Short mmCIF file of C-alpha atoms in Angstrom, two decimals:
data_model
loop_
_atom_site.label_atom_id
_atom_site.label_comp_id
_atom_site.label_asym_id
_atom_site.label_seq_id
_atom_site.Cartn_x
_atom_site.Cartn_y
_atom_site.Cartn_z
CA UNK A 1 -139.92 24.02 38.63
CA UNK A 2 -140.77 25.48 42.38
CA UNK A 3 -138.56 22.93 43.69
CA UNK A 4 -135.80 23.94 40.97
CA UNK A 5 -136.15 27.67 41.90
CA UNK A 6 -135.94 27.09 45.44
CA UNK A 7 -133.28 24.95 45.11
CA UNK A 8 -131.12 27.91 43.41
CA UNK A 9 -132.36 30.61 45.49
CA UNK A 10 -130.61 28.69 48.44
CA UNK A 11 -127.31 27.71 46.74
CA UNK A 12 -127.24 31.63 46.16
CA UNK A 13 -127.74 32.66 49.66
CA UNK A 14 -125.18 29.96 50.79
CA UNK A 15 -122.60 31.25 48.35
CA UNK A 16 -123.40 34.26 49.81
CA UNK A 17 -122.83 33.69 52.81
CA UNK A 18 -119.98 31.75 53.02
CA UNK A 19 -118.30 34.57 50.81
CA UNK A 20 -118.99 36.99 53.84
CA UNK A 21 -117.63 34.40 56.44
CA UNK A 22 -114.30 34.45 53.68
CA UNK A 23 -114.30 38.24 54.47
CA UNK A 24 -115.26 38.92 58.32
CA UNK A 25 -112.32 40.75 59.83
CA UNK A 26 -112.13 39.42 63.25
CA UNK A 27 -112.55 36.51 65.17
CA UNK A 28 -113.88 36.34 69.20
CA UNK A 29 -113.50 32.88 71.03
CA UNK A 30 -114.70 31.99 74.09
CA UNK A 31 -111.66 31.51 76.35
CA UNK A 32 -112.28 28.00 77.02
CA UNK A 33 -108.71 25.91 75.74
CA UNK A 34 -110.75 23.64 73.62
CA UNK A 35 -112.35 27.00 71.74
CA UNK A 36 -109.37 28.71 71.26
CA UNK A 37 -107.65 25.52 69.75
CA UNK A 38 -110.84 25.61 67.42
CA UNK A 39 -110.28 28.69 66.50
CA UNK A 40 -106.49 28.55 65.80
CA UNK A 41 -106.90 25.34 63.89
CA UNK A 42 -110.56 25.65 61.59
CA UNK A 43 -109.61 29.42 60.66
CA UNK A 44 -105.98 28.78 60.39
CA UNK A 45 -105.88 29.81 56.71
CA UNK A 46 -108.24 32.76 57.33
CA UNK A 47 -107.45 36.57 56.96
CA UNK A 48 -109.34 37.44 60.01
CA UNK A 49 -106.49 35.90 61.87
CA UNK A 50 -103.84 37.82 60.48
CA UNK A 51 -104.97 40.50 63.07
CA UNK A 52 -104.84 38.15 66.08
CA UNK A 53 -107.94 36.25 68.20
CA UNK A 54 -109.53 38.15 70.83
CA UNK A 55 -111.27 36.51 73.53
CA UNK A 56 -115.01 36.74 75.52
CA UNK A 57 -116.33 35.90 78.92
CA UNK A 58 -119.88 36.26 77.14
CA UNK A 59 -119.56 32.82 74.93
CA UNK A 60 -118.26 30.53 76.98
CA UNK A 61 -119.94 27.34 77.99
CA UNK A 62 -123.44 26.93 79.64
CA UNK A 63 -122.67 25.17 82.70
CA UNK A 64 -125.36 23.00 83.86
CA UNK A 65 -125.13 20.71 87.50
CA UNK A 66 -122.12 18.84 87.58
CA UNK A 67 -120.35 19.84 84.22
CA UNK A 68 -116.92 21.18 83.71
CA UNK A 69 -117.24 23.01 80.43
CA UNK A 70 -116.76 26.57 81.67
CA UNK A 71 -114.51 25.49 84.07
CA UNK A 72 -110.67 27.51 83.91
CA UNK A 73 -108.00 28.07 86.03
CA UNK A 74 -106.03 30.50 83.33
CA UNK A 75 -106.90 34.06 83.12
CA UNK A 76 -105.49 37.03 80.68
CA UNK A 77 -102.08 36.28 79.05
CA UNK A 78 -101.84 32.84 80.69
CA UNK A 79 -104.30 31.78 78.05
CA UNK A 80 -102.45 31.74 75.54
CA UNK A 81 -99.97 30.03 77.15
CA UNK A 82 -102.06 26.94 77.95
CA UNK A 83 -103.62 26.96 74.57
CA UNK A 84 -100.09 26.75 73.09
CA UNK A 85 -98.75 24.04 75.51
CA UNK A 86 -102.12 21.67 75.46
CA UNK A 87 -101.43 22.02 71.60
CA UNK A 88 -98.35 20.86 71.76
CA UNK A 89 -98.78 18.12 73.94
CA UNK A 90 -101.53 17.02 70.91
CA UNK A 91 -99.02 17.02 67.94
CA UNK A 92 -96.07 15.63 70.36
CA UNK A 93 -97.98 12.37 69.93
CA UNK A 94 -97.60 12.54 66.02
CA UNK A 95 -93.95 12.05 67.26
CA UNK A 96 -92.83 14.15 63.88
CA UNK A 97 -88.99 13.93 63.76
CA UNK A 98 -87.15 16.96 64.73
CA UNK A 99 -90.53 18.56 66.75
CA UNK A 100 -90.74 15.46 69.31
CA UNK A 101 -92.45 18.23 71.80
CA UNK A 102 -94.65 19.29 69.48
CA UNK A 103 -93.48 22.93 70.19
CA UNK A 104 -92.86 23.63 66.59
CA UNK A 105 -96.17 22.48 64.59
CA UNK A 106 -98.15 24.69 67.48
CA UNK A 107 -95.73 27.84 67.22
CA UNK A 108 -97.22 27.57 63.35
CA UNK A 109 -100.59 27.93 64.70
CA UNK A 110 -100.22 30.68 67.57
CA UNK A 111 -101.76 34.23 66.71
CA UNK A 112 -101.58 37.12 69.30
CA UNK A 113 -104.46 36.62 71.48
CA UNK A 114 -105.85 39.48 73.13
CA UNK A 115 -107.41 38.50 76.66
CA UNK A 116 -110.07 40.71 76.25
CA UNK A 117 -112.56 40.37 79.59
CA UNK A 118 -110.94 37.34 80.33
CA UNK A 119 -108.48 39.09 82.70
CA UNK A 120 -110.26 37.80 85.67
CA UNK A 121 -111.97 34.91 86.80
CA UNK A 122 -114.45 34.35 83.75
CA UNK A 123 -115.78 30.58 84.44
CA UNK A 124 -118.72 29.86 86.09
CA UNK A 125 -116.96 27.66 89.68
CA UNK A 126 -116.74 24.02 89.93
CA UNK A 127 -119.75 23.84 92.13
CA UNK A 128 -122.16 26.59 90.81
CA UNK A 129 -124.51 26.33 87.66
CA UNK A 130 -125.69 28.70 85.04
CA UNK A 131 -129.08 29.81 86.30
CA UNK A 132 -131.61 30.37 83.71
CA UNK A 133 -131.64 34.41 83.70
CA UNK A 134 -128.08 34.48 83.99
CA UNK A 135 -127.65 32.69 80.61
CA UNK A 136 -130.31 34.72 79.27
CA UNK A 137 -128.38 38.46 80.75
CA UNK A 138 -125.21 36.92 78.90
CA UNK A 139 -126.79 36.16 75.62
CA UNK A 140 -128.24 39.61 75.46
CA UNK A 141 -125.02 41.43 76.02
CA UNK A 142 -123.51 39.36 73.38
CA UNK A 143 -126.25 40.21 70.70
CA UNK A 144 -125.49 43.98 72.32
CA UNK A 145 -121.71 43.35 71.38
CA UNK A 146 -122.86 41.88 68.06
CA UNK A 147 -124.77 44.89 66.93
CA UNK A 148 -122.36 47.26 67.68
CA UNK A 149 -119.55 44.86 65.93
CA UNK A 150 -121.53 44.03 62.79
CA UNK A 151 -119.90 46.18 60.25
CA UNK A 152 -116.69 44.91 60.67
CA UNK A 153 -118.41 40.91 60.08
CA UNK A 154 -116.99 38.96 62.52
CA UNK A 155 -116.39 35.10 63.12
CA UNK A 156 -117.49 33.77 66.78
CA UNK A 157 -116.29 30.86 67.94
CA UNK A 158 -117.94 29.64 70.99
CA UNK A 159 -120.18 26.61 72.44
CA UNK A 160 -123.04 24.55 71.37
CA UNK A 161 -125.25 24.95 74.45
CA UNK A 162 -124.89 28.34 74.20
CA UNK A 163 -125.61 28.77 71.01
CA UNK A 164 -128.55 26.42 71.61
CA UNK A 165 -130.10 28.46 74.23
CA UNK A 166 -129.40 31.63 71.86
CA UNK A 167 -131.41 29.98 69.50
CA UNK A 168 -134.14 29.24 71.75
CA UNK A 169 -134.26 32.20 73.14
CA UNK A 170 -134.24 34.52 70.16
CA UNK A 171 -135.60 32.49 66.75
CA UNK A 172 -139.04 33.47 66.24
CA UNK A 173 -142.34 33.52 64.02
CA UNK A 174 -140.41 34.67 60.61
CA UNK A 175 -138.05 31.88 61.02
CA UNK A 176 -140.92 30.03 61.72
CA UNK A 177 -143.05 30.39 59.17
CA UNK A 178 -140.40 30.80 56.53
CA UNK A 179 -138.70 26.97 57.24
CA UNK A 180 -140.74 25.34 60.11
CA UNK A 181 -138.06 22.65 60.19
CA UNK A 182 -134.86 24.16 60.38
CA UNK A 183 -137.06 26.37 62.95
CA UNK A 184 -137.79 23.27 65.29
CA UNK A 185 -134.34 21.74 64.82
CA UNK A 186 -132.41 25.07 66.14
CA UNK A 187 -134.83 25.11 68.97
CA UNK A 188 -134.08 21.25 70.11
CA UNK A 189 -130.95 20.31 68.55
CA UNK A 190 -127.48 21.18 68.93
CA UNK A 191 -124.68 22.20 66.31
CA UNK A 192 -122.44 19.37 65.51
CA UNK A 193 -118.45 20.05 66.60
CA UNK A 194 -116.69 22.97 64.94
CA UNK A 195 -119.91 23.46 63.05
CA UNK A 196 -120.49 26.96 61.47
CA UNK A 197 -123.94 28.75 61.25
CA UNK A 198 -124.18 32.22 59.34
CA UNK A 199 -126.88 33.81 61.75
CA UNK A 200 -129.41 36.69 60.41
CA UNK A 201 -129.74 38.71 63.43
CA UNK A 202 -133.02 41.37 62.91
CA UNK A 203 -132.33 44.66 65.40
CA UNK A 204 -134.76 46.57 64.38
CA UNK A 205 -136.87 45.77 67.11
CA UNK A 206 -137.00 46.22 71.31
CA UNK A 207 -135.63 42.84 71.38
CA UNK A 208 -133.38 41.29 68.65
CA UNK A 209 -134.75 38.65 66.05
CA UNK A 210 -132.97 35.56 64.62
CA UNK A 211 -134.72 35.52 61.00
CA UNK A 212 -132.13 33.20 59.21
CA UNK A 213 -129.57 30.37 59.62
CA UNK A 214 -127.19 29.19 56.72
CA UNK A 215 -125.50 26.02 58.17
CA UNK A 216 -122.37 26.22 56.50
CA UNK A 217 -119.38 23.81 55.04
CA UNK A 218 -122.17 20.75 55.59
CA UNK A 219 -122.73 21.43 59.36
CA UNK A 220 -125.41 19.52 60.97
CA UNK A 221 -127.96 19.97 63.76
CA UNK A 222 -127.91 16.52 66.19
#
């Protein structure tokens, strides 16, 4: 019976959830090519993308020694672009006849994408790694810009070390006690590619509290 109960409760909350992912009204990507694509291609179908994709320096790649995940070389407008022309280059290898470049199945994609902060250099260089703090000052001007965005519900689309660390940095004792495991696998796991987590952030408080996670559409931790 407790098992039964439970069982429901959750199947609730996840129906609830994914009903308000159905709804959000915007979508933010990091400006990373391989985000943007995600973005374009999971959500293609969604009505938040009837108003375009805007795009944030904030959730882009941790960079650790030696990795090129939040490396660019595009900035503003110019995103777009490259986004459009790396997707191109993807379906070109379907070799669909009469869109041999690939330029037509990636037009059907394409949104207006609004640079947003991304107008300058936004990637952390070649050489240089994300220090500690510095990840820590970026996810706490996120969770700033999520607070002030969350009644309009919107859809982020970013990276899974940096969701990782927000995890880590932010879940605490009432996610803890409530579901010690899911608890332990946010703080040492990572979301598996174009995963989706619905994220219960608490603000009530000096700093903000991650209280829930629905993993969504059968996302896994790994």
């Amino acid at each position: 019976m407790l098992r039964s109960l439970v069982g429901s409760e959750m199947c609730i909350r996840d129906r609830s959830q994914m009903e308000l992912f159905q709804s959000a009204t915007k979508v933010v990507s990091s400006p990373l090519t391989r985000a943007v694509q995600t973005a374009l291609v999971s959500l293609w179908e969604h009505p938040a993308l009837d108003r375009g994709l805007s795009l944030s320096r904030l959730i882009r790649e941790q960079k650790n020694a030696g990795g090129f995940d939040t490396v660019g070389d595009k900035c503003g407008h110019d995103i777009s672009v490259k986004v459009a022309e790396c997707m191109a280059e993807e379906f070109a290898k379907e070799k669909v006849s009469g869109d041999l470049d690939g330029k037509k199945q990636a037009g059907q994609y394409m949104v207006p994408i609004d640079p947003g902060d991304a107008c300058s250099d936004w990637w952390t260089k070649l050489n240089d790694k994300d220090a500690a703090s510095q990840v820590k000052q970026r996810l706490d001007d996120f969770l700033g810009g999520v607070y002030l965005r969350q009644e309009h519900g919107t859809i982020f689309v970013g990276h899974s070390l940096f969701f990782k660390a927000m995890m880590q940095h932010f879940t605490g004792a009432k996610l803890e006690t409530k579901n010690k495991k899911l608890y332990d696998s946010l703080n040492s796991c990572k979301l598996a590619n174009a995963g989706c987590a619905a994220v219960t952030v608490d603000f009530s408080h000096s700093e903000p509290e991650i209280v829930d996670v629905s993993l969504l559409y059968d996302t896994t931790l790994h």
